[in-house]
Coordinates of C-alpha atoms and ligand atoms in Angstrom, one line a residue:
X1 CA -3.5 120.8 171.2
X2 CA -3.1 124.2 172.8
X3 CA -2.8 123.9 176.7
X4 CA -5.8 125.7 178.7
X5 CA -5.4 129.3 179.8
X6 CA -3.6 129.6 183.2
X7 CA -5.2 129.2 186.6
X8 CA -3.7 132.0 188.8
X9 CA -4.0 131.2 192.5
X10 CA -3.4 134.6 194.3
X11 CA -1.0 133.6 197.1
X12 CA -0.6 137.1 198.6
X13 CA -0.7 136.8 202.4
X14 CA -3.4 139.4 202.7
X15 CA -5.6 137.4 200.4
X16 CA -4.9 134.1 202.1
X17 CA -5.5 135.6 205.6
X18 CA -8.8 137.1 204.7
X19 CA -10.0 134.0 203.1
X20 CA -9.2 131.9 206.2
X21 CA -11.3 134.4 208.3
X22 CA -14.2 134.1 205.8
X23 CA -14.2 130.4 205.9
X24 CA -14.8 130.2 209.6
X25 CA -18.3 129.1 210.4
X26 CA -18.6 131.7 213.2
X27 CA -17.8 134.6 211.0
X28 CA -21.0 137.0 211.0
X29 CA -22.7 138.2 207.9
X30 CA -21.2 141.6 208.6
X31 CA -17.7 140.3 208.9
X32 CA -18.1 137.9 205.9
X33 CA -19.4 140.8 203.8
X34 CA -16.6 143.2 204.8
X35 CA -13.9 140.5 204.2
X36 CA -15.3 139.7 200.8
X37 CA -15.2 143.4 200.0
X38 CA -11.6 143.6 200.9
X39 CA -10.7 140.4 199.2
X40 CA -12.4 141.5 196.0
X41 CA -10.3 144.7 195.9
X42 CA -7.2 142.5 196.1
X43 CA -8.4 140.2 193.5
X44 CA -9.2 143.0 191.2
X45 CA -5.6 144.2 191.5
X46 CA -4.5 140.8 190.1
X47 CA -7.0 140.3 187.5
X48 CA -6.3 143.8 186.0
X49 CA -2.5 143.3 185.9
X50 CA -2.2 143.2 182.2
X51 CA -4.7 145.8 181.5
X52 CA -3.5 148.0 178.7
X53 CA -2.6 151.7 179.3
X54 CA -2.2 154.5 177.0
X55 CA 0.1 157.5 177.6
X56 CA -1.7 160.7 178.3
X57 CA -0.2 164.3 178.6
X58 CA -0.7 165.8 182.1
X59 CA 0.4 168.8 184.0
X60 CA 2.1 168.2 187.3
X61 CA 2.7 171.4 189.5
X62 CA 6.1 171.6 188.0
X63 CA 6.1 170.2 184.5
X64 CA 4.2 168.8 181.5
X65 CA 4.7 165.0 181.4
X66 CA 3.5 162.0 179.4
X67 CA 2.0 159.4 181.9
X68 CA 0.2 156.1 181.6
X69 CA -3.6 155.8 182.2
X70 CA -6.1 153.0 181.8
X71 CA -9.6 153.2 180.2
X72 CA -11.6 151.6 182.9
X73 CA -14.8 152.2 180.6
X74 CA -13.6 149.4 178.3
X75 CA -13.7 146.9 181.2
X76 CA -16.9 145.0 182.1
X77 CA -17.4 143.2 185.2
X78 CA -20.1 140.6 184.9
X79 CA -21.7 139.5 188.1
X80 CA -23.3 136.0 188.2
X81 CA -26.4 136.7 190.4
X82 CA -26.8 136.5 193.2
X83 CA -23.4 135.9 195.0
X84 CA -21.3 137.6 192.4
X85 CA -22.9 141.0 193.6
X86 CA -20.8 140.4 196.7
X87 CA -17.7 140.9 194.7
X88 CA -18.8 143.9 192.6
X89 CA -18.4 146.7 195.2
X90 CA -14.8 145.8 196.0
X91 CA -13.9 145.5 192.3
X92 CA -15.6 148.9 191.4
X93 CA -13.8 150.7 194.2
X94 CA -10.5 149.8 192.5
X95 CA -11.8 150.3 188.9
X96 CA -14.7 152.8 189.2
X97 CA -15.0 153.4 185.5
X98 CA -15.8 149.8 184.7
X99 CA -19.2 148.9 183.3
X100 CA -21.4 146.2 184.9
X101 CA -23.3 143.3 183.4
X102 CA -25.6 141.0 185.2
X103 CA -26.5 137.4 184.6
X104 CA -29.1 135.6 186.6
X105 CA -28.6 131.9 186.9
X106 CA -29.8 129.6 189.6
X107 CA -28.7 126.1 190.3
X108 CA -31.5 123.6 189.9
X109 CA -31.1 121.8 193.3
X110 CA -31.8 118.3 191.7
X111 CA -29.8 118.5 188.5
X112 CA -27.3 121.2 189.8
X113 CA -27.6 122.6 186.1
X114 CA -27.8 126.4 185.6
X115 CA -31.1 127.9 184.7
X116 CA -31.0 131.5 183.3
X117 CA -33.6 134.1 184.4
X118 CA -31.8 137.5 183.6
X119 CA -29.3 138.8 181.2
X120 CA -28.3 142.4 180.9
X121 CA -24.9 143.7 179.3
X122 CA -23.6 147.0 178.5
X123 CA -23.6 147.9 174.8
X124 CA -20.6 147.5 172.5
X125 CA -19.4 144.4 174.1
X126 CA -17.2 143.6 171.1
X127 CA -15.0 146.5 172.2
X128 CA -14.8 145.3 175.9
X129 CA -12.7 143.2 178.0
X130 CA -14.8 141.1 180.4
X131 CA -14.3 139.7 183.9
X132 CA -17.0 137.3 184.9
X133 CA -17.2 137.1 188.8
X134 CA -18.7 134.7 191.1
X135 CA -17.2 133.7 194.5
X136 CA -17.5 130.0 194.0
X137 CA -16.4 128.0 190.9
X138 CA -17.9 124.6 192.1
X139 CA -19.6 122.3 189.4
X140 CA -18.7 125.0 186.8
X141 CA -22.3 124.8 185.4
X142 CA -23.2 128.5 186.1
X143 CA -19.8 129.9 185.0
X144 CA -19.8 127.8 181.8
X145 CA -23.3 128.9 181.0
X146 CA -22.5 132.6 181.8
X147 CA -19.3 132.5 179.7
X148 CA -21.1 130.9 176.8
X149 CA -23.8 133.6 176.8
X150 CA -21.1 136.3 177.0
X151 CA -19.0 134.8 174.4
X152 CA -21.8 135.0 171.8
X153 CA -21.4 138.8 172.1
X154 CA -17.8 138.6 170.9
X155 CA -16.0 140.6 173.6
X156 CA -12.2 141.2 173.2
X157 CA -11.4 138.9 176.1
X158 CA -13.0 137.0 178.9
X159 CA -11.5 136.2 182.4
X160 CA -13.1 134.4 185.2
X161 CA -12.6 135.4 188.8
X162 CA -13.7 133.7 192.0
X163 CA -12.7 133.2 195.5
X164 CA -12.7 129.5 195.8
X165 CA -12.7 126.6 193.3
X166 CA -11.9 122.8 193.3
X167 CA -10.3 120.5 190.8
X168 CA -13.8 119.5 189.3
X169 CA -14.6 123.1 188.7
X170 CA -11.3 124.0 187.2
X171 CA -11.6 120.9 184.8
X172 CA -15.1 121.6 183.8
X173 CA -14.3 125.2 183.0
X174 CA -11.2 124.4 181.1
X175 CA -12.9 121.7 179.1
X176 CA -15.7 124.1 178.1
X177 CA -13.8 127.3 177.8
X178 CA -10.1 126.5 177.5
X179 CA -9.1 130.0 176.6
X180 CA -10.6 131.6 179.6
X181 CA -8.1 132.3 182.4
X182 CA -9.2 131.7 186.0
X183 CA -8.2 133.8 188.8
X184 CA -8.9 132.3 192.4
X185 CA -7.6 132.7 196.0
X186 CA -7.6 128.8 196.6
X187 CA -8.4 125.5 194.9
X188 CA -9.9 123.3 197.5
X189 CA -9.9 119.6 197.9
X190 CA -13.2 118.5 196.1
X191 CA -16.9 118.8 195.6
X192 CA -19.5 116.9 197.7
X193 CA -22.6 115.2 196.3
X194 CA -24.6 118.5 196.6
X195 CA -22.2 120.5 194.5
X196 CA -20.6 122.2 197.6
X197 CA -17.0 122.8 197.8
X198 CA -15.0 120.9 200.6
X199 CA -13.7 122.3 202.8
X200 CA -15.0 125.5 201.3
X201 CA -16.9 128.3 203.1
X202 CA -20.5 127.1 202.8
X203 CA -23.1 128.8 200.6
X204 CA -21.5 132.1 199.6
X205 CA -24.9 133.8 198.8
X206 CA -26.4 132.7 202.1
X207 CA -23.3 134.0 203.9
X208 CA -23.2 137.3 202.0
X209 CA -26.8 138.1 202.5
X210 CA -27.6 136.4 205.8
X211 CA -30.3 134.3 204.2
X212 CA -29.7 131.2 206.4
Ligands
URA1 N1 -21.8 127.6 195.9 C1 -21.6 127.9 197.0 O1 -22.1 129.0 197.5 N2 -20.8 127.2 197.8 C2 -20.3 126.1 197.4 O2 -19.6 125.3 198.2 C3 -20.5 125.7 196.0 C4 -21.3 126.4 195.3

């Protein structure tokens, strides 16, 4: 059996430091959002590490040269609403040419299952590399449902990027979509009975938008 695609835990000190500050319960909405934005830029750097480049001809002030360039338009960041939106700005400031898709999923509080209410992707998905973003990979239900919907559009590749996950989330995702690499800043200890990650950082959506 082929082993699942790798889980990359981004260990860079800047990433780890910012995550620590975000976890603190006394971090204000403003601080949380700013840190998430900064962290997203750093995570974008990591998730795009293997992005293909092509050589283009340019003029420097002194000479003509062949130089590598990326085609950001082929990349799609898919935000799982609503918390994924908090990651988008930072990612787009690093890859401004990327297209953006949205998938609206909420967790039924009783069953913890993902219920879809919105789905809008760019055209020509079969030509694009997709990075699905959501701050938390917890039960995995939303991420799995999102990847299943996107996969049906036959993109060239799919990656999943989050800030925090847990062994249960990784296992669920790897079992449903073993070919999807996961990028995260940390794998926490466990899920609690309400589907929250421990020690975690609380409800990412509420902390980004100040709704609690
Ligand atoms: N979603 C969150 O926002 N936080 C968790 O801990 C788990 C899922």
